[in-house]
Coordinates of C-alpha atoms in Angstrom, one line a residue:
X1 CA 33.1 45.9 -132.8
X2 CA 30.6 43.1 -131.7
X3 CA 29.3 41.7 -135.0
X4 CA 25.4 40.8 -135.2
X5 CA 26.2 38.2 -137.9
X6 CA 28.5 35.5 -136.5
X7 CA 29.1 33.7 -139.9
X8 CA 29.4 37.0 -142.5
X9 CA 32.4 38.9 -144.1
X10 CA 34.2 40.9 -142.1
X11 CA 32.2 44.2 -140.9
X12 CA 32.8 48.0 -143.0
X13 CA 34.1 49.9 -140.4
X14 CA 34.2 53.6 -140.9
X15 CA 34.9 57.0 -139.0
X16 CA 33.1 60.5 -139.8
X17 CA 32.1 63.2 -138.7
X18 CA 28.6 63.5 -139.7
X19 CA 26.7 60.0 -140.4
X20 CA 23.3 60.8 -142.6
X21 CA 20.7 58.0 -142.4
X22 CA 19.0 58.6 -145.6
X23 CA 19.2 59.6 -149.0
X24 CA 16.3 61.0 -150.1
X25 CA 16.0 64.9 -151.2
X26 CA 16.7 65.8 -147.5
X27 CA 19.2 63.9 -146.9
X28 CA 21.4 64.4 -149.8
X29 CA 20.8 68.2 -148.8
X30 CA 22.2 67.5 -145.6
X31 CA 25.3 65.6 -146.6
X32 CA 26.1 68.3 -149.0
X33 CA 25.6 70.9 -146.4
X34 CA 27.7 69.0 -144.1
X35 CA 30.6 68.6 -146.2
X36 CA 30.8 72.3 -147.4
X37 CA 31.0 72.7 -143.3
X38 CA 34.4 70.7 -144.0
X39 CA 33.1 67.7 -142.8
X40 CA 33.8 64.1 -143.7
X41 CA 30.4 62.2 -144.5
X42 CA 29.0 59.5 -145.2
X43 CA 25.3 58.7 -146.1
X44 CA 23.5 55.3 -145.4
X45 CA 20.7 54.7 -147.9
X46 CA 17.6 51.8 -147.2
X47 CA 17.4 51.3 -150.8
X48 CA 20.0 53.2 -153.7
X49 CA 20.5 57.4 -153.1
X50 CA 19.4 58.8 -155.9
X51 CA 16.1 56.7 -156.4
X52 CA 14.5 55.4 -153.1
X53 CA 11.9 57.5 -151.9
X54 CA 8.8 59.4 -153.0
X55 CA 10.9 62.3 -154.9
X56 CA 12.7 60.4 -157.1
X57 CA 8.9 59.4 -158.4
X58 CA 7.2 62.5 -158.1
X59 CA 6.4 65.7 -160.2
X60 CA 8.2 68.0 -157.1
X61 CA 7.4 71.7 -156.7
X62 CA 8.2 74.3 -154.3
X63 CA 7.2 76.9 -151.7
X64 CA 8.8 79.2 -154.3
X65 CA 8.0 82.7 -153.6
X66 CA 9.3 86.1 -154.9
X67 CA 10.6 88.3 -151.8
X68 CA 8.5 91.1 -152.2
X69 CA 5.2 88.7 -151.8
X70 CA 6.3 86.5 -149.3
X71 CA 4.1 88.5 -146.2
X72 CA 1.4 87.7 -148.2
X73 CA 2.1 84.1 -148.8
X74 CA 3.1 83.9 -144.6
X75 CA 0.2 85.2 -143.5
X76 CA -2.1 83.1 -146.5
X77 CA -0.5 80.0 -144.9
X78 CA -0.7 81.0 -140.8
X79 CA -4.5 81.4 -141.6
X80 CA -4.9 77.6 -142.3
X81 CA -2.5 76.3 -139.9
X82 CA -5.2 76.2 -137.2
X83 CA -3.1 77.9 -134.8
X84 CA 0.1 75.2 -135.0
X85 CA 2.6 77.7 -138.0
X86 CA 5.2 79.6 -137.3
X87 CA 5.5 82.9 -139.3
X88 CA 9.3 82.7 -138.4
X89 CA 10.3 79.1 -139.9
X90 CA 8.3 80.0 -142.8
X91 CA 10.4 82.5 -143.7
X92 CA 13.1 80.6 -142.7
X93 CA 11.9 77.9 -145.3
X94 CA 11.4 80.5 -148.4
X95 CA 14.6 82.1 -147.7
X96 CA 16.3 79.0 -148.3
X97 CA 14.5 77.7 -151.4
X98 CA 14.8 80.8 -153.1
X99 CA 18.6 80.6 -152.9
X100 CA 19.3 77.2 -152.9
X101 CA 17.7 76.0 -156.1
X102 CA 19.4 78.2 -158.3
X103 CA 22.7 76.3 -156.8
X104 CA 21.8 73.2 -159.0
X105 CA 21.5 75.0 -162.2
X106 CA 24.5 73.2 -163.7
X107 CA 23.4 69.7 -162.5
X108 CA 19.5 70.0 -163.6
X109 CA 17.8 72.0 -166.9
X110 CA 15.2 74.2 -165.5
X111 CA 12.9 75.1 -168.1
X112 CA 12.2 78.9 -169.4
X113 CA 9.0 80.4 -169.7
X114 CA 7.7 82.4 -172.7
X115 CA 9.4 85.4 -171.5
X116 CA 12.5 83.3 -171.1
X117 CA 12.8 83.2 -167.5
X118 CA 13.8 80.0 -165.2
X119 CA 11.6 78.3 -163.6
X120 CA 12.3 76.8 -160.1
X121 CA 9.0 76.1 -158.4
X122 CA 8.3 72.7 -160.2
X123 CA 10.8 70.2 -161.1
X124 CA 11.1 66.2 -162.0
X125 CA 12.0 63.8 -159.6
X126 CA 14.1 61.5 -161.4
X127 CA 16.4 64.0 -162.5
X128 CA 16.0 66.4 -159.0
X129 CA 17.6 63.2 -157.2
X130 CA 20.4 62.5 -160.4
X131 CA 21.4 65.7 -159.4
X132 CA 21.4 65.2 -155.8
X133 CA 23.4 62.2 -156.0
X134 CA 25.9 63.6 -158.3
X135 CA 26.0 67.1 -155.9
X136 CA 27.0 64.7 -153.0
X137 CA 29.3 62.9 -154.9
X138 CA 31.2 66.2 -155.4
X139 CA 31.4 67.2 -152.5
X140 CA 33.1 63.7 -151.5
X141 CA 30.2 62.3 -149.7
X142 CA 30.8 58.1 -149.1
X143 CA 27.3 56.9 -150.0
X144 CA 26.2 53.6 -148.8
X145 CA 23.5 52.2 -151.3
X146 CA 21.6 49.6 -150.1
X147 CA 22.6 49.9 -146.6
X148 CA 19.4 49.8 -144.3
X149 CA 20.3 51.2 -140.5
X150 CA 19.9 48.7 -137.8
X151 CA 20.7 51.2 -134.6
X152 CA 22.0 54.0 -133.3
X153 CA 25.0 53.6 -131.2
X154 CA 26.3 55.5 -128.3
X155 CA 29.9 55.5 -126.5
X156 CA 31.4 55.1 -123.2
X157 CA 29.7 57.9 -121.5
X158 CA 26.2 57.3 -123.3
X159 CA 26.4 60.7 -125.7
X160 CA 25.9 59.1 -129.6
X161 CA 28.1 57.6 -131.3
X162 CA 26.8 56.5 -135.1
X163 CA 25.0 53.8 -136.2
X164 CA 25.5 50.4 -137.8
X165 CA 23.0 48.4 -140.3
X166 CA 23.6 45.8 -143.2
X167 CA 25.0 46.5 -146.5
X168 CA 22.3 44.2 -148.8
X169 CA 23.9 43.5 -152.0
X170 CA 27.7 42.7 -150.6
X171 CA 26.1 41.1 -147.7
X172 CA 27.8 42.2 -144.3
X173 CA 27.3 44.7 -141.6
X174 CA 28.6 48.6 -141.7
X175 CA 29.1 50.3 -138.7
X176 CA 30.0 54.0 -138.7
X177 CA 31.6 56.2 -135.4
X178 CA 30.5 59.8 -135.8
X179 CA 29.6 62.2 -132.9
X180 CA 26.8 63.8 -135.1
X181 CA 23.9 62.3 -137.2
X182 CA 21.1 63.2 -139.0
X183 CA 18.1 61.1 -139.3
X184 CA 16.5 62.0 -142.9
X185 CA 15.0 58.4 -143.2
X186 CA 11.7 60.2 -144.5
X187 CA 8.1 59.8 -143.2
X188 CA 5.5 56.3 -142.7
X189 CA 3.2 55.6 -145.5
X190 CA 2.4 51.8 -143.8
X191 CA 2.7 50.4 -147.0
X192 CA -0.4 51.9 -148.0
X193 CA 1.0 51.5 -151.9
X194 CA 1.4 55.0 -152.0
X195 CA 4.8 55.6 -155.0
X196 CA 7.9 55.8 -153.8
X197 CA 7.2 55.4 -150.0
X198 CA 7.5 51.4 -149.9
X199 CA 10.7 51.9 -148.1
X200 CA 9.4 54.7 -145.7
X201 CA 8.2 52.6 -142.5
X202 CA 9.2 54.9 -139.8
X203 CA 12.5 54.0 -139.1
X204 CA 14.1 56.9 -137.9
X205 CA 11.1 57.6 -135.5
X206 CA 12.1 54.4 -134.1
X207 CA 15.8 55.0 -134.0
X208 CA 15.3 58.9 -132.6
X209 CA 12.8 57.5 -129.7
X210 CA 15.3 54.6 -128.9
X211 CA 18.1 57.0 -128.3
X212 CA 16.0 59.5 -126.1
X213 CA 14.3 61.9 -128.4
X214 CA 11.0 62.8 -128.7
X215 CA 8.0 63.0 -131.3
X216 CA 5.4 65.7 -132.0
X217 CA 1.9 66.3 -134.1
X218 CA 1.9 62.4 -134.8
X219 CA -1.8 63.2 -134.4
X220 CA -1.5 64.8 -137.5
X221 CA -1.1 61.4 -140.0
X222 CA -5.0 61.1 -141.7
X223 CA -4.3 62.7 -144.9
X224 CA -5.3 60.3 -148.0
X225 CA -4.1 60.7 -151.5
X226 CA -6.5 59.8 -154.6
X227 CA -5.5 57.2 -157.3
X228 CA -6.6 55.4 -160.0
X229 CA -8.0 52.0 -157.9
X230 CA -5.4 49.3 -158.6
X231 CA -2.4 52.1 -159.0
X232 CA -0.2 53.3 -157.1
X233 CA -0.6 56.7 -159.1
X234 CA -0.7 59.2 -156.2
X235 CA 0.0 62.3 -158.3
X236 CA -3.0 64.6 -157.2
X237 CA -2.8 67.7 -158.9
X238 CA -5.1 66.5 -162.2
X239 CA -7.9 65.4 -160.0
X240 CA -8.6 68.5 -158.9
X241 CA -10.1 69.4 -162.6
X242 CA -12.0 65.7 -162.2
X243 CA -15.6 65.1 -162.1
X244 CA -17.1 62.4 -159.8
X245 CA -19.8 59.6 -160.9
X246 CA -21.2 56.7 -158.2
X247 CA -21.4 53.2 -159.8
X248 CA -24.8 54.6 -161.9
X249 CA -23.7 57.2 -163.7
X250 CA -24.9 59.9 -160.8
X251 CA -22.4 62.7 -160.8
X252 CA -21.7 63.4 -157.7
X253 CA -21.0 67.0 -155.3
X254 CA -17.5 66.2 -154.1
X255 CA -15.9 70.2 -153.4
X256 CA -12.4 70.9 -154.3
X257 CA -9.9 72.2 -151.1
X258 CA -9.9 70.8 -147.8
X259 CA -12.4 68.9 -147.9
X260 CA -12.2 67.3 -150.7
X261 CA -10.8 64.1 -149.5
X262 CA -13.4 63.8 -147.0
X263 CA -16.1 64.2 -149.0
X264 CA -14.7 61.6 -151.4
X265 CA -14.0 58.9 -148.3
X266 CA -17.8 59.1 -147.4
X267 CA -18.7 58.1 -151.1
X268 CA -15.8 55.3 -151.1
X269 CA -17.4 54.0 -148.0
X270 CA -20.6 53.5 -149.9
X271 CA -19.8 52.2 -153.2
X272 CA -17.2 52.9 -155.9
X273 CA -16.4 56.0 -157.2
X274 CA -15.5 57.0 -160.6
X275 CA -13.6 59.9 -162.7
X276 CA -12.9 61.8 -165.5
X277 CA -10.9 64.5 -166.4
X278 CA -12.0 66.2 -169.0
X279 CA -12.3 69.4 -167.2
X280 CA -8.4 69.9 -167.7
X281 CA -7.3 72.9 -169.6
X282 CA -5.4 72.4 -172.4
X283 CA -2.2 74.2 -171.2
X284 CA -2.0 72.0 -167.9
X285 CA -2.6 68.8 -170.6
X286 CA 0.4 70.2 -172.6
X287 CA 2.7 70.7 -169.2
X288 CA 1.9 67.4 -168.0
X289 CA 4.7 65.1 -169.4
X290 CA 7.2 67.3 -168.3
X291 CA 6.0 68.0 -164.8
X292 CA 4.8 64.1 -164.1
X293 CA 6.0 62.1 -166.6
X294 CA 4.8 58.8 -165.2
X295 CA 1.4 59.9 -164.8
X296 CA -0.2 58.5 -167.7
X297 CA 1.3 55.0 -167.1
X298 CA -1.7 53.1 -165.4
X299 CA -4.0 54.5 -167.8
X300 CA -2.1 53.5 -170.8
X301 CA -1.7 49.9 -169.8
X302 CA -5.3 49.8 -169.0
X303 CA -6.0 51.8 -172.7
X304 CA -7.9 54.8 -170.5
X305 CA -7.9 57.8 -172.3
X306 CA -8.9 59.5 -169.0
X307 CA -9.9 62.9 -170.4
X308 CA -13.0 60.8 -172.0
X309 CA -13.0 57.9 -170.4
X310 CA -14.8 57.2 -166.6
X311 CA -11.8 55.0 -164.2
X312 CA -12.0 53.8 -160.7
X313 CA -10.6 55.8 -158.1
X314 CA -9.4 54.9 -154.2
X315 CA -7.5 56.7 -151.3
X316 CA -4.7 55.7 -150.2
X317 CA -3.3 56.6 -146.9
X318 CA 0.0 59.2 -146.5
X319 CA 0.8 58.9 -142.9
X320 CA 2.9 60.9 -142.0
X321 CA 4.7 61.5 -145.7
X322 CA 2.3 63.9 -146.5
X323 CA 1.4 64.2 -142.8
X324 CA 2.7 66.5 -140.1
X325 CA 4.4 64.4 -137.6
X326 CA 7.4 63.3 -136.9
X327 CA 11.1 64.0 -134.6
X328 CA 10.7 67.0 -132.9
X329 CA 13.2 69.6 -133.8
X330 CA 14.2 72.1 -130.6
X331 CA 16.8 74.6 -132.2
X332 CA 17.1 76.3 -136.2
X333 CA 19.5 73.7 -136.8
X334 CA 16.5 71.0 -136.5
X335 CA 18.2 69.6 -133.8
X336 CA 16.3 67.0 -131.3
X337 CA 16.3 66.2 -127.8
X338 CA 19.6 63.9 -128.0
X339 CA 22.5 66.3 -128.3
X340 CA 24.3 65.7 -131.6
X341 CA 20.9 63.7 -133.2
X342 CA 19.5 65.9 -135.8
X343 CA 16.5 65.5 -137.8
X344 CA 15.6 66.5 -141.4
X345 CA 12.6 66.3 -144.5
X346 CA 9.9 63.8 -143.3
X347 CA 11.6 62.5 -140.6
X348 CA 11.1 65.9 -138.3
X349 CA 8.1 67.6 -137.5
X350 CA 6.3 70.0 -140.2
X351 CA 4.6 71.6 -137.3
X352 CA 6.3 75.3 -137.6
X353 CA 5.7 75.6 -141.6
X354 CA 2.6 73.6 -142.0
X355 CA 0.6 73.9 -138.6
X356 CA -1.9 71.1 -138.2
X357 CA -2.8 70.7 -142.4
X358 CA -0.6 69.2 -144.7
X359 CA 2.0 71.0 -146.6
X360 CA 1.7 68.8 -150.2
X361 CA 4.2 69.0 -152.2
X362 CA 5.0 72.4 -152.2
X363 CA 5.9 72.9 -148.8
X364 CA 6.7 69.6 -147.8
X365 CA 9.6 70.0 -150.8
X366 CA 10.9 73.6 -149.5
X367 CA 11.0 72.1 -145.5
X368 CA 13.2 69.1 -146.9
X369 CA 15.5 71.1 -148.8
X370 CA 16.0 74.1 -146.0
X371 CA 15.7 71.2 -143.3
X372 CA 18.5 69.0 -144.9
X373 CA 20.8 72.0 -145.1
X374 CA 20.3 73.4 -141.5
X375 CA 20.5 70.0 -140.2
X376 CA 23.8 69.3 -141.9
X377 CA 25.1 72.5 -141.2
X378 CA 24.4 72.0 -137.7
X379 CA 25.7 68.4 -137.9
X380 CA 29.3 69.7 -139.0
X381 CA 29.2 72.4 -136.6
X382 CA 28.6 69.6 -133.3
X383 CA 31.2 67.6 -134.6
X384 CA 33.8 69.9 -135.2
X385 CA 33.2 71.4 -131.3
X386 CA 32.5 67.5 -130.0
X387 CA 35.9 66.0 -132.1
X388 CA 36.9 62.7 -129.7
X389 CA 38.3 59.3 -130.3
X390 CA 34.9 57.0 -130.4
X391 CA 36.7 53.9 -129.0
X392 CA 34.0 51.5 -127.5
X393 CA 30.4 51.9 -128.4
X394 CA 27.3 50.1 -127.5
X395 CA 23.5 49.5 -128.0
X396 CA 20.8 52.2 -127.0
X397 CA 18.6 48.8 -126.8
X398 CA 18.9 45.0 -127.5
X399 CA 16.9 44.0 -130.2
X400 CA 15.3 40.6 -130.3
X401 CA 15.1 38.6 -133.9
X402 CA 12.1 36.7 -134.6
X403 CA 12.3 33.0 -136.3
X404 CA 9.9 33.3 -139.0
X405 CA 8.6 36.0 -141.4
X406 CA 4.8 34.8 -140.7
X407 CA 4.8 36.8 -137.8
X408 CA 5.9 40.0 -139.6
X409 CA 3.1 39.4 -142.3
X410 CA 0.8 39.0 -139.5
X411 CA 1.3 42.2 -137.9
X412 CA 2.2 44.1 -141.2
X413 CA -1.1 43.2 -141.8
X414 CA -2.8 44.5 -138.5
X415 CA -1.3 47.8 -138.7
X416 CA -2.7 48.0 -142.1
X417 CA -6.0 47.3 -140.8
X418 CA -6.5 49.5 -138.4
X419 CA -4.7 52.7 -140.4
X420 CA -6.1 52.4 -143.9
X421 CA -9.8 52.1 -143.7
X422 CA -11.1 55.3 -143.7
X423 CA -13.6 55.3 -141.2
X424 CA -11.0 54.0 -138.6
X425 CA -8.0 56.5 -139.6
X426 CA -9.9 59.6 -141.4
X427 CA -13.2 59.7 -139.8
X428 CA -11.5 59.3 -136.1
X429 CA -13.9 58.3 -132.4
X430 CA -12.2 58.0 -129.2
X431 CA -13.6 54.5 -129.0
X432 CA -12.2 53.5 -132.6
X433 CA -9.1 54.8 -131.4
X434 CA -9.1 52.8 -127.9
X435 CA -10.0 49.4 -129.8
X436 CA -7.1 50.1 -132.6
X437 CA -4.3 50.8 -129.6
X438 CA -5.4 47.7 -128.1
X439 CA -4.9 45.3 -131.5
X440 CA -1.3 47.2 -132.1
X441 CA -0.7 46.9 -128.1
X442 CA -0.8 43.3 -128.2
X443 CA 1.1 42.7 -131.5
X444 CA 3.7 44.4 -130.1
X445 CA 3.5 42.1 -127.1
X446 CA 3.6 39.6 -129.8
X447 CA 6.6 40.9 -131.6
X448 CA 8.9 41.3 -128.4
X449 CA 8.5 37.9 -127.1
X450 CA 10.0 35.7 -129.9
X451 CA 13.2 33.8 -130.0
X452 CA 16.8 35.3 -131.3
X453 CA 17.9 34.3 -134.9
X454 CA 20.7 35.2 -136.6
X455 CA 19.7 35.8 -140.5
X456 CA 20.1 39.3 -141.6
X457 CA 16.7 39.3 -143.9
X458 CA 14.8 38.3 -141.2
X459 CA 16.4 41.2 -138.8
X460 CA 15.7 43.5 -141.3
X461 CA 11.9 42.7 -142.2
X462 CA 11.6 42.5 -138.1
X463 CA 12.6 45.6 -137.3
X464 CA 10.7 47.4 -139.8
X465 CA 8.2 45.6 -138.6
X466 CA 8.9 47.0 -135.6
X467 CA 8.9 50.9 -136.7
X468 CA 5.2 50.4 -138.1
X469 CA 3.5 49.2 -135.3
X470 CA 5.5 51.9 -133.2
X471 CA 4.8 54.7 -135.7
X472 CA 1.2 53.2 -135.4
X473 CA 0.7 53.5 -131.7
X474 CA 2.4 56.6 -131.7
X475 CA 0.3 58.5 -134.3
X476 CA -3.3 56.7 -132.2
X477 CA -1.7 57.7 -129.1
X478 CA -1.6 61.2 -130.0
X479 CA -4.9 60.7 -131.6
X480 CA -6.4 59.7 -129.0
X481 CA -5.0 62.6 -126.7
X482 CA -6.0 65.3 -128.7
X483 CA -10.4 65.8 -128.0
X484 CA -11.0 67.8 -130.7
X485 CA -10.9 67.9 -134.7
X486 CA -8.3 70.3 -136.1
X487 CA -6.5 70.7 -139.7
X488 CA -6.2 67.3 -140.8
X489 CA -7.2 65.5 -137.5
X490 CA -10.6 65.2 -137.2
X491 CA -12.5 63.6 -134.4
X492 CA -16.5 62.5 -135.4
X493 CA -17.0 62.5 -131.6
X494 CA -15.4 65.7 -130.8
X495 CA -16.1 68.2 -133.7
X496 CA -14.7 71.9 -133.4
X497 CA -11.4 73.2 -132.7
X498 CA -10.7 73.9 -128.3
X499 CA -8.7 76.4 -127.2
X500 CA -7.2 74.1 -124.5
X501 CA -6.0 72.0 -127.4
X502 CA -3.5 74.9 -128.7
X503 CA -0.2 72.8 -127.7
X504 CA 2.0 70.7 -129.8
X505 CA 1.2 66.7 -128.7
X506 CA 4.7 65.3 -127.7
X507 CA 5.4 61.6 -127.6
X508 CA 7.5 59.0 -126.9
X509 CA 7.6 55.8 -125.6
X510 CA 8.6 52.0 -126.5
X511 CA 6.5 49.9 -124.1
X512 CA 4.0 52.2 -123.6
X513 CA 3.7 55.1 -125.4
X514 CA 3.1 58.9 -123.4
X515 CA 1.9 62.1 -124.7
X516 CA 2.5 65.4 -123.4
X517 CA 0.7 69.0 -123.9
X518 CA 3.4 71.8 -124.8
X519 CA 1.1 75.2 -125.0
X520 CA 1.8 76.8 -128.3
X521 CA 4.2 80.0 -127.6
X522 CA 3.3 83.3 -128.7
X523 CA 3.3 84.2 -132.2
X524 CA 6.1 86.4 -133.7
X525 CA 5.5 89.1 -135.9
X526 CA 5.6 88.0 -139.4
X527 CA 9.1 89.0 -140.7
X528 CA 9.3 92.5 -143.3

């Protein structure tokens, strides 16, 4: 092993058969699926598995649907996926959540209802991801907290070969030799201060598209979460009982459903907004502490009583979390275009269950779960047929270090600036889009032609710098490729949904990015 760090401890070298890059919902599903394949795993978490990410700080529920209605529910969701679903993989996905959260039954309470039956379909983040993180444990998963991944590796004949990063807290590099990974490193919010996704800055897109693999519906990232202004608060459900007032007092006509935070944009972007929500029923207000616990927080350090009291509201941008895009999966076993690379939860493409609008919580929940499982299934299945002594590996790509953090600030701070504002992001002209690729085009210029430098902190911080701006020009690129408005992309200078435009948008691309047209295949028949 050539170290990155010339004067740290000596380097945690370890062997597996599956590596998971990520320890969020999906990817404590996939190291748990892995290892009831038989095989030896180990997961590498950015922050600590069992609390990074936006489920451990969320009021989770689930595409959780009774067999006898599921049809219904297929063909409900096909008719808003603007002609992206796939009737097959949403099956696929309810199959799996209705047997797989029963599984946790000793690990997690599920409440009864008055006729005392379990209920599955919403649970409570904190202790959802307790329960992962125990689950894994069980099953003799190696978790390594605090250990951010640096790169992907490949061996002697250029097939994968693991990854390596830097454990944080104990201060020295891992490096792990496995012929089969799964990149569950969740979604980019670019740091838009939307809970838990401060950690989510598009790493895995970054380390897929380095190794080979491609991207898809990255067009697919303007969906905006309301908050109380000030709070990072994105728990959405209790606005939709909210009434709307501008800065006078005026109550204003903002519909509920799609169009809802479109509607509520236009107002932002011509003075504050404000809310109340005393339209909540009294049953919902009763449920509330046990479904999202830390709702109330902002309002009781502010001493809001918001079911009488008018607040502040603001949007705050998703990405790709609440988004569509991401890795683009090519078999059941969410497989991408590298052979043994395998893709789960945020990271992956919601395309087939979600079309072109976003799937929330509900289905976004139900795709990490069913996606972590087949992707760790599928994992331990490439191992165990591509078993080999991983002797030498190397680097998919150098990677430069920059001397200072200014720089990172700087262009942290550009991406920001051209995907937050609404009326850059949400409300979307080919010209807007041209002048935003430009800015990110030459900070990444910027960001490629700095001096090396040898401090961990500053590697780190660069190359999540580095995933931002590329899961930037990716998501503009596609964007900008796509001449029409559709699901949660929407185009001010190309209104209406095309018929040419029924393809899935592939990308790719490091110096430049490319997009490609893939024509949608024929729809199955919705399974009986």
């Amino acid at each position: 092993m050539i170290p990155l760090f010339h004067n740290a401890p000596a380097p945690l070298q370890l062997d597996a058969d599956v590596l998971v890059i990520g320890g969020g919902l999906a990817g404590t599903w996939a190291a748990v699926a892995a290892a009831r394949e038989g095989a030896k795993v180990v997961l590498a978490e950015k922050g600590w598995c069992g609390s990074s990410g936006v489920t451990a700080t969320a009021g989770p529920g689930h595409w959780w649907v009774p067999p006898e209605q599921r049809q219904s529910a297929i063909a409900k969701r096909i008719d808003s996926a603007a002609g992206l679903g796939d009737p097959r993989w949403m099956a696929r996905i309810l199959d799996s959540t209705w047997h797989s959260l029963p599984q946790l039954e000793r690990l997690y309470h599920f409440p009864t209802d008055d006729q005392g039956r379990k209920q599955y379909r919403a649970l409570r983040g904190p202790e959802y991801m307790r329960a992962m993180r125990q689950l894994a444990l069980e099953h003799r998963v190696t978790l390594l907290d605090q250990s951010p991944a640096l790169e992907l590796l490949r061996n002697e004949t250029g097939e994968l070969a693991g990854a390596r990063g830097w454990q944080r807290q104990v201060k020295r590099e891992w490096q792990v030799k496995a012929p089969a990974t799964v990149l569950a490193t969740g979604g980019c919010g670019f740091m838009s201060r939307l809970l838990g996704s401060h950690t989510n800055t598009g790493d895995g897109y970054l380390l897929g598209v380095e190794a080979g693999a491609e991207l898809s519906g990255m067009e697919f990232s303007a969906y905006y979460c309301i908050a109380p202004a000030g709070s990072t608060m994105t728990r959405s459900m209790v606005y939709t009982f909210g009434r709307y007032f501008d800065a006078a007092g005026r109550e204003l006509e903002i519909p509920q459903g799609p169009d809802f935070n479109n509607a509520l944009a236009r107002h932002l972007l011509q003075g504050p907004v404000f809310c109340r929500l005393d339209r909540i029923p009294a049953d919902v207000r009763a449920r509330l502490p046990y479904v999202q616990p830390n709702l109330m927080l902002p309002f009781d350090r502010l001493g809001i009583d918001p079911y009488r009291d008018k607040f502040p509201v603001t949007l705050h941008g998703e990405g790709t979390i609440r988004g569509v895009g991401g890795l683009r999966v090519t078999d059941d076993h969410c497989q991408t275009t590298v052979p043994g690379l395998f893709t789960a939860g945020d990271a992956a493409s919601r395309e087939a269950v979600t079309g072109a609008i976003s799937g929330g919580g509900a289905v976004n929940s139900s795709w990490a779960l069913s996606s972590g499982q087949w992707a760790g299934t599928g994992a331990a299945q490439y191992a165990r047929r591509n078993r080999t002594v991983i002797r030498n590996v190397a680097r998919y790509a150098e990677i430069p270090f920059s001397p200072s953090n200014a720089d990172y600030r700087e262009t942290i701070q550009a991406v920001q600036n051209e995907l937050h504002p609404y009326d850059k992001n949400l409300f979307r002209t080919g010209a807007q889009l041209q002048r935003s690729l430009h800015v990110l085009d030459n900070h990444r210029d910027r960001l490629h032609t700095r001096s090396t430098h040898g401090d961990p902190t500053i590697l780190l911080r660069w190359r999540e710098t580095e995933a931002l701006l590329a899961s930037a020009r990716w998501c503009y690129a596609s964007a900008l490729a796509r001449k029409e408005s559709r699901g949660i992309h929407q185009r001010e200078d190309a209104p209406g949904q095309h018929r040419r435009f029924d393809a899935h948008l592939r990308s790719g691309g490091l110096d430049t990015p490319w997009v490609r047209h893939d024509p949608v295949p024929q729809a199955e028949e919705v399974p009986a």
